[in-house]
């Protein structure tokens, strides 16, 4: 799942979720507490500005930042992190708006 209000500023790994995401995170916490055998994977993404290796690392830092948010909420389930860097854009990288949409994290409940 991707939230438009949980995207990142350029070259930043600071996770600042909006209200809609906060409600989602609370429901994820409840789900994982009820289903302790489940886990979550957070995948970080970037726009295409900068070298591939840098973006891969930035995507990972974004996923780690989002994981920390869930840990601070009290989620005790396993949370894996990964990065796709700039490899899987959600929008075009030819505009500021598209690049903003690509600076994101995705959440996969397993």
PDB file of C-alpha atoms in Angstrom:
ATOM      1  CA  UNK A   1       0.000   0.000   0.000  1.00  0.00           C
ATOM      2  CA  UNK A   2       1.256   3.505  -0.787  1.00  0.00           C
ATOM      3  CA  UNK A   3       0.012   6.743   0.758  1.00  0.00           C
ATOM      4  CA  UNK A   4       0.401  10.061  -1.028  1.00  0.00           C
ATOM      5  CA  UNK A   5       0.773  11.788   2.334  1.00  0.00           C
ATOM      6  CA  UNK A   6       3.668   9.544   3.375  1.00  0.00           C
ATOM      7  CA  UNK A   7       6.113  10.560   0.651  1.00  0.00           C
ATOM      8  CA  UNK A   8       9.553  11.982   1.383  1.00  0.00           C
ATOM      9  CA  UNK A   9      11.197  15.292   0.646  1.00  0.00           C
ATOM     10  CA  UNK A  10      14.037  15.316  -1.880  1.00  0.00           C
ATOM     11  CA  UNK A  11      17.184  13.557  -0.591  1.00  0.00           C
ATOM     12  CA  UNK A  12      15.549  12.924   2.803  1.00  0.00           C
ATOM     13  CA  UNK A  13      14.848   9.803   4.827  1.00  0.00           C
ATOM     14  CA  UNK A  14      12.712  11.622   7.424  1.00  0.00           C
ATOM     15  CA  UNK A  15       9.349   9.851   7.647  1.00  0.00           C
ATOM     16  CA  UNK A  16       6.514  12.356   8.238  1.00  0.00           C
ATOM     17  CA  UNK A  17       3.205  10.533   7.810  1.00  0.00           C
ATOM     18  CA  UNK A  18      -0.027  12.425   7.376  1.00  0.00           C
ATOM     19  CA  UNK A  19      -3.305  11.786   9.162  1.00  0.00           C
ATOM     20  CA  UNK A  20      -4.577   9.172   6.695  1.00  0.00           C
ATOM     21  CA  UNK A  21      -1.404   7.159   7.104  1.00  0.00           C
ATOM     22  CA  UNK A  22      -1.558   7.411  10.887  1.00  0.00           C
ATOM     23  CA  UNK A  23      -5.018   5.815  10.822  1.00  0.00           C
ATOM     24  CA  UNK A  24      -3.701   3.080   8.508  1.00  0.00           C
ATOM     25  CA  UNK A  25      -0.704   2.467  10.793  1.00  0.00           C
ATOM     26  CA  UNK A  26      -2.992   2.033  13.783  1.00  0.00           C
ATOM     27  CA  UNK A  27      -5.022  -0.606  11.918  1.00  0.00           C
ATOM     28  CA  UNK A  28      -1.795  -2.366  10.845  1.00  0.00           C
ATOM     29  CA  UNK A  29      -0.676  -2.432  14.486  1.00  0.00           C
ATOM     30  CA  UNK A  30      -3.989  -3.986  15.519  1.00  0.00           C
ATOM     31  CA  UNK A  31      -3.812  -6.548  12.689  1.00  0.00           C
ATOM     32  CA  UNK A  32      -0.256  -7.590  13.546  1.00  0.00           C
ATOM     33  CA  UNK A  33      -1.074  -7.834  17.258  1.00  0.00           C
ATOM     34  CA  UNK A  34      -4.047 -10.103  16.495  1.00  0.00           C
ATOM     35  CA  UNK A  35      -1.979 -12.158  14.022  1.00  0.00           C
ATOM     36  CA  UNK A  36       1.450 -12.622  15.643  1.00  0.00           C
ATOM     37  CA  UNK A  37       2.530 -15.072  12.902  1.00  0.00           C
ATOM     38  CA  UNK A  38       2.308 -12.289  10.286  1.00  0.00           C
ATOM     39  CA  UNK A  39       5.073  -9.880   9.290  1.00  0.00           C
ATOM     40  CA  UNK A  40       5.438  -6.724   7.253  1.00  0.00           C
ATOM     41  CA  UNK A  41       7.958  -5.679   4.635  1.00  0.00           C
ATOM     42  CA  UNK A  42       8.610  -2.001   3.977  1.00  0.00           C
ATOM     43  CA  UNK A  43      10.152  -1.176   0.597  1.00  0.00           C
ATOM     44  CA  UNK A  44      11.812   2.187   0.042  1.00  0.00           C
ATOM     45  CA  UNK A  45      11.811   4.008  -3.302  1.00  0.00           C
ATOM     46  CA  UNK A  46      13.411   7.145  -4.732  1.00  0.00           C
ATOM     47  CA  UNK A  47      13.205   9.369  -7.770  1.00  0.00           C
ATOM     48  CA  UNK A  48      15.898   9.034 -10.433  1.00  0.00           C
ATOM     49  CA  UNK A  49      18.058  11.991  -9.405  1.00  0.00           C
ATOM     50  CA  UNK A  50      21.485  10.824  -8.265  1.00  0.00           C
ATOM     51  CA  UNK A  51      23.570   7.665  -8.712  1.00  0.00           C
ATOM     52  CA  UNK A  52      21.933   4.220  -8.548  1.00  0.00           C
ATOM     53  CA  UNK A  53      23.942   3.131  -5.486  1.00  0.00           C
ATOM     54  CA  UNK A  54      23.079   6.296  -3.590  1.00  0.00           C
ATOM     55  CA  UNK A  55      19.384   5.909  -4.384  1.00  0.00           C
ATOM     56  CA  UNK A  56      19.423   2.240  -3.356  1.00  0.00           C
ATOM     57  CA  UNK A  57      20.852   3.268   0.034  1.00  0.00           C
ATOM     58  CA  UNK A  58      18.438   6.205   0.366  1.00  0.00           C
ATOM     59  CA  UNK A  59      15.492   3.896  -0.316  1.00  0.00           C
ATOM     60  CA  UNK A  60      16.750   1.556   2.410  1.00  0.00           C
ATOM     61  CA  UNK A  61      17.098   4.432   4.886  1.00  0.00           C
ATOM     62  CA  UNK A  62      13.519   5.484   4.079  1.00  0.00           C
ATOM     63  CA  UNK A  63      12.267   1.964   4.776  1.00  0.00           C
ATOM     64  CA  UNK A  64      14.217   1.888   8.045  1.00  0.00           C
ATOM     65  CA  UNK A  65      12.738   5.249   9.055  1.00  0.00           C
ATOM     66  CA  UNK A  66       9.205   3.956   8.410  1.00  0.00           C
ATOM     67  CA  UNK A  67      10.022   0.778  10.372  1.00  0.00           C
ATOM     68  CA  UNK A  68      11.129   2.931  13.308  1.00  0.00           C
ATOM     69  CA  UNK A  69       7.784   4.731  13.165  1.00  0.00           C
ATOM     70  CA  UNK A  70       5.959   1.391  13.532  1.00  0.00           C
ATOM     71  CA  UNK A  71       8.286   0.278  16.337  1.00  0.00           C
ATOM     72  CA  UNK A  72       7.563   3.510  18.204  1.00  0.00           C
ATOM     73  CA  UNK A  73       3.830   2.775  17.786  1.00  0.00           C
ATOM     74  CA  UNK A  74       4.452  -0.457  19.662  1.00  0.00           C
ATOM     75  CA  UNK A  75       4.415  -2.941  16.783  1.00  0.00           C
ATOM     76  CA  UNK A  76       6.335  -6.005  17.947  1.00  0.00           C
ATOM     77  CA  UNK A  77       5.899  -8.122  14.811  1.00  0.00           C
ATOM     78  CA  UNK A  78       8.795  -8.718  12.466  1.00  0.00           C
ATOM     79  CA  UNK A  79       9.285  -5.826  10.043  1.00  0.00           C
ATOM     80  CA  UNK A  80      11.618  -6.444   7.118  1.00  0.00           C
ATOM     81  CA  UNK A  81      13.075  -3.588   5.082  1.00  0.00           C
ATOM     82  CA  UNK A  82      14.214  -3.476   1.477  1.00  0.00           C
ATOM     83  CA  UNK A  83      14.982  -0.922  -1.213  1.00  0.00           C
ATOM     84  CA  UNK A  84      14.165  -0.657  -4.878  1.00  0.00           C
ATOM     85  CA  UNK A  85      15.916   2.703  -5.158  1.00  0.00           C
ATOM     86  CA  UNK A  86      14.839   4.296  -8.429  1.00  0.00           C
ATOM     87  CA  UNK A  87      14.070   0.985 -10.177  1.00  0.00           C
ATOM     88  CA  UNK A  88      10.251   0.907  -9.771  1.00  0.00           C
ATOM     89  CA  UNK A  89       8.821   4.386 -10.306  1.00  0.00           C
ATOM     90  CA  UNK A  90       5.146   4.916  -9.531  1.00  0.00           C
ATOM     91  CA  UNK A  91       5.045   7.991 -11.765  1.00  0.00           C
ATOM     92  CA  UNK A  92       7.142   9.737 -14.372  1.00  0.00           C
ATOM     93  CA  UNK A  93      10.496  11.172 -13.314  1.00  0.00           C
ATOM     94  CA  UNK A  94      10.079  13.919 -15.946  1.00  0.00           C
ATOM     95  CA  UNK A  95       8.234  16.304 -13.614  1.00  0.00           C
ATOM     96  CA  UNK A  96       8.517  17.564 -10.048  1.00  0.00           C
ATOM     97  CA  UNK A  97       5.116  16.046  -9.228  1.00  0.00           C
ATOM     98  CA  UNK A  98       6.095  12.649 -10.603  1.00  0.00           C
ATOM     99  CA  UNK A  99       9.432  12.614  -8.781  1.00  0.00           C
ATOM    100  CA  UNK A 100       7.609  13.483  -5.533  1.00  0.00           C
ATOM    101  CA  UNK A 101       5.320  10.466  -5.973  1.00  0.00           C
ATOM    102  CA  UNK A 102       8.350   8.238  -6.499  1.00  0.00           C
ATOM    103  CA  UNK A 103       9.906   9.240  -3.160  1.00  0.00           C
ATOM    104  CA  UNK A 104       7.866   6.772  -1.137  1.00  0.00           C
ATOM    105  CA  UNK A 105       7.663   3.564   0.829  1.00  0.00           C
ATOM    106  CA  UNK A 106       5.371   0.598   0.159  1.00  0.00           C
ATOM    107  CA  UNK A 107       4.008  -1.683   2.851  1.00  0.00           C
ATOM    108  CA  UNK A 108       3.423  -5.391   2.297  1.00  0.00           C
ATOM    109  CA  UNK A 109       1.657  -7.486   4.940  1.00  0.00           C
ATOM    110  CA  UNK A 110       2.733 -11.112   4.758  1.00  0.00           C
TER     111      UNK A 110
END
